[in-house]
Short mmCIF file of C-alpha atoms in Angstrom, two decimals:
data_model
loop_
_atom_site.label_atom_id
_atom_site.label_comp_id
_atom_site.label_asym_id
_atom_site.label_seq_id
_atom_site.Cartn_x
_atom_site.Cartn_y
_atom_site.Cartn_z
CA MET Y 1453 85.42 222.15 135.56
CA GLU Y 1454 83.56 221.14 139.02
CA ASN Y 1455 86.87 220.66 140.76
CA GLN Y 1456 88.41 224.22 139.33
CA ASP Y 1457 85.06 226.01 140.39
CA ARG Y 1458 85.37 224.42 144.03
CA GLU Y 1459 88.93 225.32 144.14
CA GLU Y 1460 88.10 229.10 143.18
CA GLY Y 1461 85.70 228.92 145.88
CA PHE Y 1462 87.93 227.75 148.36
CA GLU Y 1463 90.49 230.52 147.53
CA SER Y 1464 88.09 233.15 147.40
CA ARG Y 1465 86.98 232.36 150.88
CA MET Y 1466 90.41 232.23 152.18
CA MET Y 1467 91.31 235.17 150.52
CA ARG Y 1468 88.51 237.22 152.21
CA LEU Y 1469 89.69 235.63 155.56
CA VAL Y 1470 93.46 236.76 154.56
CA LYS Y 1471 92.16 240.59 153.90
CA LYS Y 1472 90.55 240.30 157.40
CA CYS Y 1473 93.54 239.11 159.24
CA HIS Y 1474 95.67 242.01 157.66
CA GLN Y 1475 93.15 244.59 158.14
CA GLU Y 1476 92.74 243.94 161.86
CA GLN Y 1477 96.42 242.66 162.36
CA ARG Y 1478 95.89 239.79 164.44
CA LEU Y 1479 95.55 236.04 164.18
CA ILE Y 1480 92.53 234.42 162.67
CA MET Y 1481 91.65 230.64 163.80
CA ASN Y 1482 90.57 229.40 160.26
CA HIS Y 1483 90.74 225.50 160.26
CA VAL Y 1484 91.05 222.17 162.14
CA CYS Y 1485 93.05 219.46 160.67
CA ILE Y 1486 92.18 215.79 161.52
CA ARG Y 1487 94.38 212.84 160.67
CA VAL Y 1488 92.65 210.10 158.55
CA ASP Y 1489 93.40 206.73 157.33
CA ASP Y 1490 91.67 206.88 154.11
CA ILE Y 1491 91.03 210.49 152.82
CA ARG Y 1492 88.33 209.64 150.08
CA ARG Y 1493 86.42 207.60 152.54
CA THR Y 1494 86.39 210.13 155.31
CA GLU Y 1495 85.30 212.88 152.74
CA ARG Y 1496 82.28 210.69 151.69
CA LEU Y 1497 81.39 209.70 154.89
CA LEU Y 1498 81.46 213.14 156.35
CA THR Y 1499 79.19 214.37 153.78
CA GLU Y 1500 76.99 211.79 153.49
CA SER Y 1501 76.49 211.58 157.39
CA PHE Y 1502 76.98 215.05 158.53
CA GLY Y 1503 76.36 217.09 155.24
CA ILE Y 1504 80.30 218.44 155.80
CA GLY Y 1505 81.57 219.16 152.23
CA THR Y 1506 78.12 219.02 150.46
CA GLY Y 1507 80.20 221.34 147.97
CA GLY Y 1508 82.91 219.22 147.60
CA PHE Y 1509 86.09 218.84 149.24
CA THR Y 1510 88.78 220.63 147.70
CA ARG Y 1511 92.23 218.54 147.63
CA VAL Y 1512 95.14 220.47 148.12
CA GLU Y 1513 97.71 220.56 145.05
CA GLY Y 1514 101.40 221.10 145.24
CA ASP Y 1515 103.85 220.73 147.87
CA LEU Y 1516 102.91 219.40 151.48
CA PHE Y 1517 104.23 218.82 154.78
CA LYS Y 1518 106.84 216.25 155.51
CA GLY Y 1519 104.99 212.73 156.24
CA GLU Y 1520 101.69 214.06 154.14
CA ALA Y 1521 100.38 212.02 151.42
CA PHE Y 1522 96.72 214.13 150.95
CA VAL Y 1523 95.27 216.87 152.35
CA SER Y 1524 91.85 218.04 151.37
CA GLY Y 1525 89.49 220.97 152.99
CA ALA Y 1526 85.86 221.74 153.25
CA TRP Y 1527 84.44 225.18 154.44
CA VAL Y 1528 82.03 224.40 157.60
CA ASN Y 1529 80.99 228.27 157.40
CA ASP Y 1530 82.54 231.37 155.87
CA ASN Y 1531 85.19 231.75 158.44
CA PHE Y 1532 86.48 228.05 159.18
CA TYR Y 1533 87.25 224.92 157.10
CA LEU Y 1534 87.73 221.37 158.14
CA GLU Y 1535 91.15 219.83 157.08
CA LEU Y 1536 91.86 216.27 156.40
CA MET Y 1537 95.35 214.65 155.98
CA GLU Y 1538 96.37 211.23 155.17
CA PRO Y 1539 99.65 210.54 156.02
CA LEU Y 1540 102.39 208.91 153.65
CA GLU Y 1541 102.74 205.87 155.75
CA LYS Y 1542 99.54 203.65 157.01
CA GLN Y 1543 99.50 204.00 160.73
CA ARG Y 1544 97.81 202.28 163.53
CA LEU Y 1545 95.90 203.63 166.71
CA GLY Y 1546 98.21 204.29 169.32
CA TYR Y 1547 101.53 204.57 166.80
CA HIS Y 1548 103.16 208.04 167.75
CA THR Y 1549 103.24 210.04 164.75
CA GLY Y 1550 105.69 212.48 165.94
CA CYS Y 1551 103.15 215.35 166.64
CA GLY Y 1552 101.78 213.59 170.07
CA ALA Y 1553 98.45 212.07 168.84
CA PRO Y 1554 97.49 208.95 166.44
CA ILE Y 1555 95.55 208.55 163.53
CA GLY Y 1556 91.88 209.88 163.95
CA HIS Y 1557 93.21 212.69 166.44
CA LEU Y 1558 93.99 216.66 166.00
CA SER Y 1559 96.64 216.87 163.43
CA GLU Y 1560 96.70 220.79 163.99
CA ILE Y 1561 94.92 224.15 164.61
CA GLY Y 1562 95.28 226.58 161.86
CA PHE Y 1563 95.85 230.42 162.25
CA LEU Y 1564 96.08 233.15 159.86
CA THR Y 1565 98.83 235.62 161.00
CA PRO Y 1566 99.38 239.04 159.55
CA ASN Y 1567 103.23 238.94 160.47
CA MET Y 1568 104.70 235.34 160.63
CA ASP Y 1569 108.28 237.00 162.10
CA ALA Y 1570 106.44 238.75 165.04
CA GLU Y 1571 104.32 235.92 165.63
CA LEU Y 1572 107.23 233.47 165.56
CA ASP Y 1573 109.30 235.82 167.82
CA ARG Y 1574 106.03 236.04 170.26
CA LEU Y 1575 105.22 232.05 170.20
CA SER Y 1576 108.96 230.93 170.76
CA LYS Y 1577 108.75 232.76 174.05
CA LEU Y 1578 106.32 230.85 175.15
CA GLY Y 1579 108.29 227.61 174.42
CA TRP Y 1580 106.40 226.66 170.95
CA GLN Y 1581 108.93 225.41 168.55
CA VAL Y 1582 108.85 225.15 164.69
CA THR Y 1583 108.62 221.50 163.73
CA ASP Y 1584 108.17 222.04 159.84
CA THR Y 1585 108.15 224.66 157.16
CA LEU Y 1586 106.40 225.19 153.84
CA SER Y 1587 106.61 228.43 151.51
CA SER Y 1588 105.70 229.38 147.99
CA GLU Y 1589 105.63 233.02 146.08
CA PHE Y 1590 102.11 233.36 147.94
CA SER Y 1591 102.58 231.96 151.42
CA ARG Y 1592 104.56 230.62 154.07
CA GLU Y 1593 103.60 228.32 156.43
CA VAL Y 1594 104.93 226.48 159.71
CA LYS Y 1595 103.80 223.70 161.98
CA MET Y 1596 104.54 224.33 165.64
CA ASP Y 1597 104.74 222.22 168.64
CA MET Y 1598 105.77 222.29 172.29
CA GLU Y 1599 108.54 219.66 173.36
CA PRO Y 1600 107.32 217.67 174.82
CA SER Y 1601 104.16 217.71 172.67
CA ILE Y 1602 100.89 218.84 174.62
CA GLY Y 1603 98.86 217.07 171.90
CA PHE Y 1604 97.82 220.85 170.50
CA PRO Y 1605 99.99 221.51 167.57
CA ILE Y 1606 99.49 224.45 165.49
CA GLU Y 1607 100.04 225.47 161.85
CA LEU Y 1608 100.33 229.19 161.31
CA MET Y 1609 99.85 230.72 157.81
CA GLU Y 1610 100.81 234.26 156.32
CA VAL Y 1611 99.35 234.60 152.98
CA LYS Y 1612 100.15 237.67 150.69
CA SER Y 1613 97.11 239.99 150.41
CA ARG Y 1614 96.28 240.71 146.69
CA GLU Y 1615 95.34 244.30 147.54
CA LYS Y 1616 97.46 247.06 147.46
#
């Protein structure tokens, strides 16, 4: 029950941002994802040490991007959440993960977009390349990076608004 309440709270905050993104027809930065070695331990330490996730981290269920074992998030404020990602394969500091940075470093900066196709067209003209995709009936997500990587990968999310 507690996890369900946490998920509903997480989703309701996300849907407020989705609505704002669609209303304002602009990108909205909504999260930063950090690669971690042990997601449960990191969640606990962030909560105990810094108060991040005092309401609990919400674990993503369902499809994940390639190479991801676990993903969770905790809202820092009403507009921004911290996301943690534990990769499938254990990695060492300094190991090249394919996104230009090792464990403990930035996994991505996430943005909501009201129009994925237009944003992909705009960003590809600036040199950004899609490195992975994920979609469902409710959302479409892509990861993008430069070649060679600049150490600042991004994730774009187009979430369908539930309002008519």
